[in-house]
Coordinates of C-alpha atoms in Angstrom, one line a residue:
X670 CA 32.6 4.1 3.2
X671 CA 28.9 4.2 4.0
X672 CA 26.7 6.2 1.7
X673 CA 23.6 7.7 3.3
X674 CA 20.6 8.8 1.2
X675 CA 20.5 12.5 0.4
X676 CA 16.9 12.7 -0.8
X677 CA 15.5 14.3 2.4
X678 CA 18.3 16.8 2.8
X679 CA 18.3 17.7 -0.9
X680 CA 14.6 18.5 -1.1
X681 CA 15.0 22.2 -0.4
X682 CA 18.3 22.4 -2.1
X683 CA 17.7 20.9 -5.5
X684 CA 19.0 23.9 -7.5
X685 CA 21.9 24.6 -5.2
X686 CA 23.2 21.2 -4.5
X687 CA 22.5 19.4 -7.7
X688 CA 20.9 16.5 -5.7
X689 CA 19.5 13.6 -7.6
X690 CA 15.9 13.7 -8.6
X691 CA 14.8 10.2 -7.5
X692 CA 11.6 10.1 -9.5
X693 CA 9.5 7.0 -8.9
X694 CA 8.1 5.4 -11.9
X695 CA 4.5 6.5 -12.5
X696 CA 2.0 3.7 -11.8
X697 CA 0.7 2.0 -14.8
X698 CA -2.6 3.3 -16.1
X699 CA -5.4 1.1 -17.1
X700 CA -5.8 1.2 -20.9
X701 CA -8.7 2.9 -22.4
X702 CA -11.9 0.8 -22.3
X703 CA -12.0 -1.4 -25.3
X704 CA -15.2 -2.0 -27.1
X705 CA -16.7 -5.3 -26.1
X706 CA -17.2 -7.9 -28.8
X707 CA -20.5 -7.9 -30.5
X708 CA -23.0 -10.2 -28.9
X709 CA -25.8 -11.9 -30.7
X710 CA -28.9 -10.6 -29.0
X711 CA -31.3 -13.1 -27.6
X712 CA -34.6 -13.1 -29.3
X713 CA -36.4 -12.0 -26.2
X714 CA -33.9 -9.5 -24.9
X715 CA -34.4 -5.8 -25.5
X716 CA -31.6 -4.0 -27.3
X717 CA -30.9 -1.8 -24.2
X718 CA -30.0 -4.9 -22.2
X719 CA -27.5 -6.0 -24.8
X720 CA -25.9 -2.5 -24.7
X721 CA -25.7 -2.7 -20.9
X722 CA -24.2 -6.2 -20.9
X723 CA -21.6 -5.7 -23.6
X724 CA -19.1 -3.4 -21.8
X725 CA -18.9 -5.8 -18.8
X726 CA -16.8 -8.4 -20.6
X727 CA -13.7 -6.3 -21.2
X728 CA -13.1 -5.1 -17.7
X729 CA -13.7 -8.6 -16.4
X730 CA -11.2 -10.1 -18.8
X731 CA -8.7 -7.4 -17.9
X732 CA -9.2 -8.1 -14.2
X733 CA -8.7 -11.8 -14.7
X734 CA -5.6 -11.3 -16.8
X735 CA -4.2 -8.9 -14.2
X736 CA -4.9 -11.3 -11.4
X737 CA -3.3 -14.1 -13.3
X738 CA -0.1 -12.1 -13.9
X739 CA 0.0 -10.9 -10.3
X740 CA -0.4 -14.5 -9.1
X741 CA 2.4 -15.6 -11.5
X742 CA 4.7 -12.8 -10.3
X743 CA 4.0 -13.6 -6.7
X744 CA 4.7 -17.3 -7.3
X745 CA 8.1 -16.4 -8.7
X746 CA 8.8 -14.1 -5.8
X747 CA 7.8 -16.7 -3.3
X748 CA 10.1 -19.4 -4.9
X749 CA 13.0 -16.9 -5.1
X750 CA 12.5 -15.9 -1.4
X751 CA 12.3 -19.5 -0.4
X752 CA 15.6 -20.3 -2.1
X753 CA 17.1 -17.2 -0.5
X754 CA 15.8 -18.3 3.0
X755 CA 17.3 -21.7 2.5
X756 CA 20.6 -19.9 1.8
X757 CA 20.3 -17.9 5.0
X758 CA 19.6 -21.1 7.0
X759 CA 22.7 -22.7 5.5
X760 CA 24.7 -19.5 6.1
X761 CA 23.7 -19.4 9.7
X762 CA 24.6 -23.1 10.1
X763 CA 28.1 -22.4 8.6
X764 CA 27.5 -24.3 5.4
X765 CA 28.9 -21.7 3.1
X766 CA 29.0 -23.8 0.0
X767 CA 25.3 -24.7 0.4
X768 CA 24.5 -21.1 1.1
X769 CA 26.1 -19.9 -2.1
X770 CA 24.2 -22.6 -4.0
X771 CA 20.9 -21.5 -2.7
X772 CA 21.7 -17.8 -3.3
X773 CA 22.6 -18.6 -6.9
X774 CA 19.4 -20.6 -7.2
X775 CA 17.3 -17.6 -6.0
X776 CA 18.9 -15.2 -8.5
X777 CA 18.7 -17.9 -11.3
X778 CA 15.0 -18.3 -10.7
X779 CA 14.5 -14.6 -11.5
X780 CA 16.9 -14.4 -14.4
X781 CA 15.6 -17.5 -16.1
X782 CA 11.9 -16.8 -15.6
X783 CA 11.4 -15.2 -18.9
X784 CA 9.5 -12.3 -17.2
X785 CA 10.3 -8.6 -17.7
X786 CA 12.4 -7.9 -14.6
X787 CA 13.4 -4.5 -15.9
X788 CA 10.0 -3.0 -16.6
X789 CA 7.7 -4.8 -14.2
X790 CA 7.9 -2.6 -11.0
X791 CA 7.1 -5.5 -8.6
X792 CA 9.6 -7.9 -10.1
X793 CA 12.2 -5.2 -10.5
X794 CA 12.0 -4.2 -6.9
X795 CA 12.2 -7.9 -5.8
X796 CA 15.2 -8.5 -8.0
X797 CA 17.1 -5.5 -6.7
X798 CA 16.2 -6.4 -3.1
X799 CA 17.2 -10.0 -3.6
X800 CA 20.6 -8.9 -5.1
X801 CA 21.2 -6.6 -2.2
X802 CA 20.4 -9.2 0.4
X803 CA 22.4 -12.0 -1.3
X804 CA 25.4 -9.7 -1.8
X805 CA 25.4 -8.6 1.8
X806 CA 25.5 -12.1 3.2
X807 CA 27.7 -13.6 0.6
X808 CA 30.3 -10.9 1.0
X809 CA 30.5 -11.6 4.7
X810 CA 30.9 -15.4 4.0
X811 CA 33.6 -14.8 1.5
X812 CA 35.6 -12.8 4.0
X813 CA 36.7 -16.2 5.3
X814 CA 38.7 -16.7 2.1
X815 CA 38.0 -19.1 -0.7
X816 CA 41.2 -20.0 -2.4
X817 CA 40.6 -17.8 -5.4
X818 CA 40.3 -14.2 -4.1
X819 CA 42.4 -12.9 -1.2
X820 CA 40.8 -11.8 2.0
X821 CA 40.4 -8.1 2.3
X822 CA 42.1 -5.8 4.7
X823 CA 40.5 -2.9 6.4
X824 CA 41.1 0.4 4.8
X825 CA 43.6 2.5 6.7
X826 CA 41.1 5.1 7.9
X827 CA 38.9 2.4 9.2
X828 CA 41.5 1.6 11.9
X829 CA 41.5 5.3 13.0
X830 CA 37.8 6.0 13.3
X831 CA 37.8 6.1 17.0
X832 CA 41.2 7.6 17.5
X833 CA 41.5 11.2 18.8
X834 CA 44.6 13.3 18.0
X835 CA 45.6 15.9 20.5
X836 CA 47.3 19.0 19.0
X837 CA 51.1 18.7 18.7
X838 CA 52.5 22.1 17.9
X839 CA 56.1 20.8 17.4
X840 CA 55.0 18.1 14.9
X841 CA 52.8 20.5 13.0
X842 CA 55.6 23.0 12.7
X843 CA 58.0 20.4 11.5
X844 CA 55.6 19.1 8.9
X845 CA 54.9 22.6 7.6
X846 CA 58.6 23.0 6.9
X847 CA 58.8 19.6 5.1
X848 CA 55.7 20.5 3.1
X849 CA 57.5 23.3 1.3
X850 CA 59.5 20.7 -0.6
X851 CA 56.6 18.4 -1.4
X852 CA 55.5 18.4 -5.1
X853 CA 51.8 17.8 -5.7
X854 CA 49.1 19.0 -8.1
X855 CA 46.7 18.9 -5.1
X856 CA 46.5 21.8 -2.6
X857 CA 48.2 20.3 0.5
X858 CA 48.0 21.8 3.9
X859 CA 49.3 20.9 7.3
X860 CA 47.4 21.6 10.5
X861 CA 46.7 19.8 13.8
X862 CA 44.2 17.5 12.2
X863 CA 46.4 16.4 9.3
X864 CA 49.4 16.2 11.7
X865 CA 47.4 13.9 13.9
X866 CA 46.8 11.4 11.1
X867 CA 50.5 11.6 10.0
X868 CA 51.5 10.8 13.5
X869 CA 49.0 7.9 13.6
X870 CA 50.1 6.3 10.3
X871 CA 53.7 6.7 11.2
X872 CA 53.7 5.4 14.8
X873 CA 50.7 3.2 15.3
X874 CA 51.7 -0.3 14.2
X875 CA 48.3 -1.2 12.8
X876 CA 47.8 2.1 11.0
X877 CA 51.3 2.0 9.5
X878 CA 50.9 -1.6 8.3
X879 CA 47.6 -0.9 6.6
X880 CA 48.9 2.2 4.9
X881 CA 51.9 0.3 3.6
X882 CA 49.7 -2.5 2.3
X883 CA 47.5 0.1 0.6
X884 CA 50.3 1.8 -1.1
X885 CA 51.8 -1.5 -2.3
X886 CA 48.5 -2.5 -3.9
X887 CA 48.2 1.0 -5.5
X888 CA 50.9 -0.2 -7.9
X889 CA 48.4 -2.5 -9.6
X890 CA 46.2 0.4 -10.8
X891 CA 48.3 3.6 -10.4
X892 CA 49.0 4.2 -14.1
X893 CA 45.4 3.5 -15.1
X894 CA 43.9 5.7 -12.4
X895 CA 46.4 8.5 -13.3
X896 CA 45.3 8.4 -16.9
X897 CA 41.6 8.6 -15.9
X898 CA 42.1 11.5 -13.5
X899 CA 44.1 13.4 -16.1
X900 CA 41.5 13.0 -18.8
X901 CA 38.8 14.2 -16.4
X902 CA 40.8 17.2 -15.2
X903 CA 41.2 16.0 -11.6
X904 CA 44.4 16.3 -9.6
X905 CA 46.6 13.2 -9.9
X906 CA 47.1 12.9 -6.1
X907 CA 43.4 12.4 -5.6
X908 CA 44.0 8.8 -6.5
X909 CA 44.9 8.4 -2.8
X910 CA 41.3 8.8 -1.9
X911 CA 41.2 5.1 -2.5
X912 CA 43.4 4.7 0.6
X913 CA 40.4 5.8 2.7
X914 CA 37.7 4.1 0.6
X915 CA 39.1 0.6 0.0
X916 CA 42.9 0.4 0.4
X917 CA 43.0 0.0 -3.4
X918 CA 41.0 -3.3 -3.2
X919 CA 38.6 -3.5 -6.2
X920 CA 36.3 -6.0 -4.5
X921 CA 35.9 -4.2 -1.2
X922 CA 32.3 -4.1 0.0
X923 CA 30.7 -2.3 3.0
X924 CA 28.2 -4.8 4.5
X925 CA 26.2 -2.1 6.3
X926 CA 25.7 0.4 3.4
X927 CA 26.1 -1.9 0.3
X928 CA 28.8 0.5 -1.1
X929 CA 31.3 -1.5 -3.1
X930 CA 34.4 -1.4 -5.2
X931 CA 37.7 0.5 -5.1
X932 CA 35.7 3.8 -5.0
X933 CA 32.8 2.5 -2.9
X934 CA 29.9 3.4 -5.1
X935 CA 26.4 2.5 -4.0
X936 CA 24.5 -0.3 -5.9
X937 CA 22.3 2.1 -7.9
X938 CA 23.7 1.7 -11.4
X939 CA 24.9 5.3 -11.3
X940 CA 27.3 6.8 -13.9
X941 CA 26.9 3.8 -16.2
X942 CA 28.2 1.2 -13.8
X943 CA 26.0 -1.8 -14.7
X944 CA 24.9 -4.2 -11.9
X945 CA 22.9 -7.4 -12.6
X946 CA 22.9 -11.0 -11.7
X947 CA 26.0 -11.7 -13.7
X948 CA 28.4 -8.9 -13.0
X949 CA 28.8 -5.7 -11.0
X950 CA 30.9 -3.0 -12.7
X951 CA 31.5 -1.2 -9.4
X952 CA 34.2 -3.9 -8.9
X953 CA 35.7 -3.3 -12.3
X954 CA 38.9 -1.2 -11.5
X955 CA 38.9 0.5 -14.9
X956 CA 35.3 1.3 -15.3
X957 CA 34.8 2.4 -11.7
X958 CA 37.9 4.6 -11.8
X959 CA 36.5 6.5 -14.9
X960 CA 33.2 6.9 -13.0
X961 CA 35.1 8.2 -9.9
X962 CA 37.1 10.7 -12.0
X963 CA 33.9 12.1 -13.6
X964 CA 32.1 12.3 -10.4
X965 CA 34.9 14.0 -8.5
X966 CA 35.2 16.6 -11.2
X967 CA 31.4 17.3 -11.1
X968 CA 31.7 17.9 -7.3
X969 CA 34.5 20.3 -7.8
X970 CA 32.6 22.1 -10.5
X971 CA 29.7 22.4 -8.0
X972 CA 31.7 23.6 -4.9
X973 CA 34.8 25.2 -6.5
X974 CA 37.0 23.7 -3.7
X975 CA 38.7 20.3 -3.6
X976 CA 38.4 19.9 0.1
X977 CA 34.6 20.5 -0.1
X978 CA 34.4 18.2 -3.1
X979 CA 36.1 15.5 -1.0
X980 CA 33.7 16.1 1.9
X981 CA 30.8 15.9 -0.6
X982 CA 32.1 12.6 -2.0
X983 CA 32.1 11.2 1.6
X984 CA 29.0 12.8 3.1
X985 CA 27.0 13.8 0.0
X986 CA 26.7 17.1 -1.9
X987 CA 23.3 18.0 -0.4
X988 CA 24.5 17.8 3.2
X989 CA 27.7 19.8 2.4
X990 CA 25.7 22.5 0.6
X991 CA 23.3 22.7 3.6
X992 CA 26.3 23.1 6.0
X993 CA 27.7 25.9 3.9
X994 CA 24.3 27.7 3.8
X995 CA 23.8 27.2 7.5
X996 CA 27.2 28.7 8.5
X997 CA 27.9 31.0 5.6
X998 CA 31.3 29.5 5.2
X999 CA 32.3 27.6 2.0
X1000 CA 35.5 26.4 3.7
X1001 CA 36.0 22.8 4.9
X1002 CA 38.2 23.7 7.9
X1003 CA 35.7 26.3 9.1
X1004 CA 32.9 23.8 8.8
X1005 CA 35.1 21.4 10.8
X1006 CA 35.7 23.9 13.6
X1007 CA 32.0 24.8 13.8
X1008 CA 31.0 21.2 14.4
X1009 CA 28.6 20.9 11.5
X1010 CA 30.4 17.9 9.9
X1011 CA 29.9 14.2 11.0
X1012 CA 32.8 12.6 12.6
X1013 CA 33.5 10.4 9.7
X1014 CA 33.8 13.3 7.3
X1015 CA 36.0 15.2 9.8
X1016 CA 38.5 12.3 9.6
X1017 CA 38.0 11.7 5.9
X1018 CA 39.6 14.8 4.4
X1019 CA 42.6 15.3 6.8
X1020 CA 43.2 11.5 6.7
X1021 CA 43.5 11.5 2.9
X1022 CA 45.7 14.7 2.9
X1023 CA 48.0 12.9 5.4
X1024 CA 48.2 9.8 3.1
X1025 CA 49.1 12.0 0.1
X1026 CA 51.8 13.8 2.0
X1027 CA 53.3 10.6 3.3
X1028 CA 53.1 8.8 -0.1
X1029 CA 54.9 11.8 -1.7
X1030 CA 57.7 11.6 1.0
X1031 CA 58.2 7.9 1.6
X1032 CA 61.6 8.1 3.1
X1033 CA 60.5 10.6 5.7
X1034 CA 57.7 8.5 7.0
X1035 CA 59.1 5.0 6.9
X1036 CA 57.4 4.0 3.6
X1037 CA 60.5 3.7 1.5
X1038 CA 60.5 -0.1 1.9
X1039 CA 57.1 -0.4 0.2
X1040 CA 57.4 -2.6 -2.9
X1041 CA 54.6 -1.7 -5.3
X1042 CA 52.6 -4.6 -6.8
X1043 CA 53.2 -5.0 -10.5
X1044 CA 50.6 -3.3 -12.7
X1045 CA 47.6 -5.4 -13.7
X1046 CA 47.8 -5.8 -17.5
X1047 CA 45.4 -7.8 -19.7
X1048 CA 44.0 -8.2 -23.2
X1049 CA 40.2 -7.6 -23.5
X1050 CA 37.9 -9.6 -25.6
X1051 CA 34.2 -8.9 -25.8
X1052 CA 32.0 -12.1 -25.6
X1053 CA 28.3 -12.4 -25.8
X1054 CA 27.7 -16.0 -24.7
X1055 CA 28.2 -18.0 -21.6
X1056 CA 31.8 -19.2 -21.3
X1057 CA 33.0 -21.0 -18.2
X1058 CA 36.0 -19.4 -16.6
X1059 CA 37.6 -22.8 -16.4
X1060 CA 37.5 -23.0 -20.1
X1061 CA 39.0 -19.5 -20.4
X1062 CA 41.8 -20.7 -18.2
X1063 CA 42.3 -23.8 -20.3
X1064 CA 42.5 -22.0 -23.7
X1065 CA 44.7 -19.2 -22.5
X1066 CA 47.1 -21.5 -20.5
X1067 CA 46.4 -19.5 -17.3
X1068 CA 45.3 -20.6 -13.9
X1069 CA 41.7 -20.2 -12.8
X1070 CA 42.9 -17.9 -10.0
X1071 CA 44.5 -15.6 -12.6
X1072 CA 41.4 -15.4 -14.7
X1073 CA 39.3 -14.7 -11.6
X1074 CA 41.7 -12.0 -10.5
X1075 CA 41.6 -10.3 -14.0
X1076 CA 37.7 -10.2 -13.9
X1077 CA 36.8 -9.0 -10.4
X1078 CA 33.4 -7.7 -11.6
X1079 CA 32.1 -11.2 -12.4
X1080 CA 29.8 -12.6 -9.8
X1081 CA 29.5 -16.0 -11.4
X1082 CA 31.7 -18.8 -12.8
X1083 CA 30.7 -17.9 -16.3
X1084 CA 30.3 -14.9 -18.5
X1085 CA 26.7 -13.7 -19.2
X1086 CA 24.7 -15.8 -21.5
X1087 CA 22.7 -13.1 -23.2
X1088 CA 24.6 -9.8 -23.2
X1089 CA 28.1 -8.5 -24.1
X1090 CA 30.8 -8.7 -21.5
X1091 CA 34.4 -7.4 -21.7
X1092 CA 36.4 -10.4 -20.6
X1093 CA 40.0 -9.8 -19.4
X1094 CA 42.5 -12.5 -20.3
X1095 CA 46.3 -12.6 -20.0
X1096 CA 48.4 -10.3 -22.2
X1097 CA 49.2 -11.7 -25.5
X1098 CA 46.6 -14.5 -25.5
X1099 CA 43.9 -13.0 -27.7
X1100 CA 44.8 -14.9 -30.8
X1101 CA 45.2 -18.1 -28.9
X1102 CA 41.8 -17.6 -27.2
X1103 CA 40.0 -16.8 -30.4
X1104 CA 41.6 -19.7 -32.3
X1105 CA 41.0 -22.4 -29.6
X1106 CA 37.5 -21.1 -28.8
X1107 CA 36.4 -21.8 -32.4
X1108 CA 36.9 -25.5 -31.7
X1109 CA 34.2 -25.4 -29.0
X1110 CA 30.5 -25.2 -30.1
X1111 CA 29.0 -22.0 -28.7
X1112 CA 26.3 -23.8 -26.8
X1113 CA 28.9 -26.0 -25.1
X1114 CA 31.3 -23.3 -23.9
X1115 CA 29.7 -23.1 -20.4
X1116 CA 30.4 -26.8 -19.8
X1117 CA 33.1 -28.2 -22.1
X1118 CA 36.8 -28.0 -21.5
X1119 CA 40.0 -27.7 -23.4
X1120 CA 43.2 -29.6 -22.6
X1121 CA 46.8 -29.8 -23.9
X1122 CA 48.1 -33.3 -23.4
X1123 CA 50.9 -33.6 -20.9
X1124 CA 53.6 -36.2 -20.8
X1125 CA 52.4 -39.6 -19.8
X1126 CA 48.7 -38.9 -20.1
X1127 CA 46.2 -41.1 -22.0
X1128 CA 42.6 -40.6 -23.2
X1129 CA 41.5 -42.7 -20.2
X1130 CA 43.3 -40.6 -17.6
X1131 CA 42.2 -37.4 -19.3
X1132 CA 38.6 -38.6 -19.3
X1133 CA 38.8 -39.4 -15.6
X1134 CA 40.3 -36.0 -14.8
X1135 CA 37.5 -34.1 -16.5
X1136 CA 34.7 -36.5 -15.7
X1137 CA 34.2 -37.2 -19.4
X1138 CA 34.1 -40.4 -21.5
X1139 CA 37.0 -41.7 -23.5
X1140 CA 34.7 -42.5 -26.5
X1141 CA 33.3 -39.0 -26.6
X1142 CA 36.7 -37.3 -26.4
X1143 CA 37.9 -39.6 -29.2
X1144 CA 34.8 -38.9 -31.3
X1145 CA 34.9 -35.1 -30.8
X1146 CA 38.6 -35.0 -31.7
X1147 CA 38.4 -37.6 -34.5
X1148 CA 40.8 -39.9 -32.9
X1149 CA 40.7 -43.5 -34.2
X1150 CA 39.9 -46.3 -31.7
X1151 CA 43.1 -47.4 -30.0
X1152 CA 45.1 -44.5 -31.3
X1153 CA 47.2 -42.9 -28.5
X1154 CA 47.5 -39.2 -27.8
X1155 CA 50.8 -37.4 -27.9
X1156 CA 52.3 -34.8 -25.6
X1157 CA 51.2 -31.4 -26.8
X1158 CA 48.0 -32.5 -28.6
X1159 CA 45.2 -30.0 -28.1
X1160 CA 41.9 -31.7 -27.2
X1161 CA 38.3 -30.5 -26.9
X1162 CA 36.8 -32.2 -23.8
X1163 CA 33.0 -32.9 -23.9
X1164 CA 31.7 -32.7 -20.4
X1165 CA 28.3 -34.3 -19.9
X1166 CA 25.9 -32.3 -17.7
X1167 CA 22.2 -32.1 -17.2
X1168 CA 20.3 -29.5 -19.1
X1169 CA 20.2 -26.2 -17.3
X1170 CA 18.8 -22.7 -17.7
X1171 CA 21.6 -20.7 -16.3
X1172 CA 24.2 -22.8 -14.4
X1173 CA 24.7 -26.5 -14.1
X1174 CA 25.9 -26.4 -10.5
X1175 CA 22.8 -27.6 -8.6
X1176 CA 20.2 -30.4 -8.9
X1177 CA 17.0 -31.0 -6.9
X1178 CA 16.8 -34.7 -6.1
X1179 CA 13.8 -36.9 -7.0
X1180 CA 12.3 -39.9 -5.4
X1181 CA 14.7 -42.9 -5.8
X1182 CA 17.8 -40.8 -6.2
X1183 CA 21.0 -41.7 -4.3
X1184 CA 24.3 -40.0 -4.4
X1185 CA 25.5 -42.9 -6.7
X1186 CA 22.8 -42.2 -9.3
X1187 CA 23.3 -38.4 -9.1
X1188 CA 27.1 -38.8 -9.4
X1189 CA 26.6 -40.9 -12.5
X1190 CA 24.1 -38.5 -14.0
X1191 CA 26.5 -35.5 -13.7
X1192 CA 29.8 -37.3 -14.3
X1193 CA 31.3 -36.7 -10.9
X1194 CA 32.3 -38.9 -8.0
X1195 CA 30.3 -39.8 -5.0
X1196 CA 33.1 -38.5 -2.8
X1197 CA 33.0 -35.1 -4.4
X1198 CA 29.2 -34.9 -4.0
X1199 CA 29.6 -35.7 -0.3
X1200 CA 32.4 -33.2 0.2
X1201 CA 30.6 -30.4 -1.7
X1202 CA 27.3 -30.9 0.1
X1203 CA 28.7 -31.8 3.6
X1204 CA 27.2 -35.3 3.6
X1205 CA 28.3 -38.5 5.3
X1206 CA 26.1 -41.1 3.6
X1207 CA 25.0 -41.9 0.1
X1208 CA 21.3 -41.5 0.9
X1209 CA 19.5 -38.3 0.1
X1210 CA 16.0 -37.2 0.6
X1211 CA 13.8 -36.3 -2.4
X1212 CA 13.6 -32.5 -2.9
X1213 CA 17.0 -31.7 -1.6
X1214 CA 19.1 -29.2 -3.6
X1215 CA 22.6 -30.6 -4.3
X1216 CA 25.7 -29.0 -5.6
X1217 CA 26.8 -31.1 -8.6
X1218 CA 29.9 -29.3 -9.6
X1219 CA 32.7 -27.8 -7.6
X1220 CA 31.6 -24.5 -6.0
X1221 CA 33.8 -21.5 -6.7
X1222 CA 33.0 -18.2 -5.1
X1223 CA 33.7 -15.2 -7.1
X1224 CA 31.8 -12.4 -5.6
X1225 CA 33.6 -9.6 -3.6
X1226 CA 34.4 -9.9 0.0
X1227 CA 32.8 -7.8 2.7
X1228 CA 34.3 -5.9 5.6
X1229 CA 32.6 -4.4 8.6
X1230 CA 33.5 -0.7 9.0
X1231 CA 33.2 1.1 12.3
X1232 CA 31.7 4.6 11.8
X1233 CA 31.1 7.3 14.3
X1234 CA 28.8 9.2 11.9
X1235 CA 25.2 8.1 11.9
X1236 CA 24.7 9.4 8.4
X1237 CA 26.3 8.7 5.1
X1238 CA 25.2 10.1 1.8
X1239 CA 24.8 8.2 -1.5
X1240 CA 27.4 10.5 -3.0
X1241 CA 28.5 8.2 -5.6
X1242 CA 24.8 7.3 -5.6
X1243 CA 22.7 9.0 -8.0
X1244 CA 19.7 6.8 -8.4
X1245 CA 19.7 6.5 -12.1
X1246 CA 18.6 3.0 -12.0
X1247 CA 20.6 1.4 -14.8
X1248 CA 20.3 -2.0 -13.1
X1249 CA 20.4 -3.7 -16.5
X1250 CA 18.3 -6.6 -15.7
X1251 CA 18.6 -7.0 -19.4
X1252 CA 19.7 -10.5 -18.8
X1253 CA 16.4 -11.9 -17.7
X1254 CA 16.1 -14.4 -20.6
X1255 CA 18.7 -16.8 -21.8
X1256 CA 19.5 -17.1 -25.4
X1257 CA 18.4 -20.3 -27.0
X1258 CA 21.3 -21.7 -28.9
X1259 CA 21.2 -24.5 -31.4
X1260 CA 22.4 -27.8 -30.0
X1261 CA 23.5 -29.0 -33.4
X1262 CA 27.2 -29.1 -33.9
X1263 CA 28.5 -26.9 -36.7
X1264 CA 30.9 -28.5 -39.0
X1265 CA 32.8 -25.2 -38.9
X1266 CA 33.3 -25.4 -35.2
X1267 CA 33.7 -29.1 -34.6
X1268 CA 37.3 -30.2 -34.5
X1269 CA 38.1 -32.8 -37.1
X1270 CA 41.5 -34.2 -37.4
X1271 CA 43.3 -37.6 -37.7
X1272 CA 45.9 -39.0 -35.4
X1273 CA 48.5 -38.0 -37.8
X1274 CA 47.5 -34.3 -37.9
X1275 CA 46.8 -33.5 -34.3
X1276 CA 47.7 -29.9 -33.6
X1277 CA 50.5 -29.2 -31.1
X1278 CA 50.5 -26.6 -28.4
X1279 CA 53.1 -24.3 -29.6
X1280 CA 51.8 -21.2 -27.8

């Protein structure tokens, strides 16, 4: 759902509405004038002239330093913007892989600059703006599907935005009778508005299909959400607010407003949901659900009414408070009848109530054939270095698609290089993960692979599969020359890549480069380079940015939502900017191999995959 800013509306209502105080950072002040260094007076110069000249040096030096820093900041911004614009051009031309590469390059330039992105106002604003622009376009591109994350469906209420529901007295009376036997911890009501949505979700093919799909997906997270709501003191049945917000899709993103995740929080870092160039916790089902439960409880504490709390979640507490003050009615239905609510919010509350009633009575509304998706379960390991998700899949015996699905908050193909991250892996694989990961040097975990030998494989075939070298695989695993590998052997696979600051996925060509020389440099095939970069020949111009590893898109999909309301508050939006650009500098890890982590074994003692 769109989230409109509430700052203007909240200005006169700070005490009543509890609106966020979006205080801008105070401009930096020039430090107190430092004393100029002592100057040896010229023999002919009067002392007074020395006194006048001395203070001039410090401000001049400060001005020069400030100008130098400003120029350096601007150069970085220009380079990032140029990379972003290249991405836009590729996007408009339909070259989605190239667009993703340029977008990543733009973010990487900022993250790897070594500059203080968090505390420098100019760079902080540029970084936030860049992330917003990249996410907006990238989400739209990913809607086409990428082989790893499923395409998103519209949330059920999106399909009903422009539908009007004429009163149906007979239906309303019938529903009122049925409601008497409905068990819920949420105050349910049936009126013409709710009856209209029940009729729509029951009889409109598109509306019914979307509702069924949403309720099926709810099975993945129902138990987790229920626990979070219970701990926060929020009615269990308010989990169905996700029907309206996202259809229980953790990677849903509204292109127009930037709201994202299952609960459609704005990208402000509010409520401890961290967002940076590596991950966005709005797309983490567990962390975002806890934030939703806390926020909904705070809205109820403010308004004392669950319907008004829902309206405030959609429209913003400041706007709802103003409507209450304007009419004198702290009652959602009275505000509805008096025409002081936007059309979106007028649909929002009765639509969710309808979804709750129908979910609680599946047989009565044709939902009894819904098969709930199995609950998403995982182990969690906290890592603080860059680990390629392909390696995670290797060591846990899972598919890459499974690892991606378990970590919807990740925006990249690796975990962050310089901050802790809660990595989700398949249930029961923690011991295996930790044991096998010890065999990979920490500074190689973003490039190297792990492999369990299959029947019929040789070192040569394995080297070809992973674009490695037979000699290096043998050396790293202490395999004697000419000694064969056996089925079940566990091998560390060194993968040669060029040095990189953040990711090894792109390379800017130099004079004399061809696809053949680039392929050899990065251990890939010419055919792969041509396919990844949409090229037909082996010639390449100097200065071109090439993808040098298989592109995998991880970021959330986007969806266009039709809205009749021209305003949408940043409900879930308090601008407590916890944008955690704490990952601006990459850790420097030693390239030396540790004897404790390097795998040493003879052909007679190769370990077998018994897990």
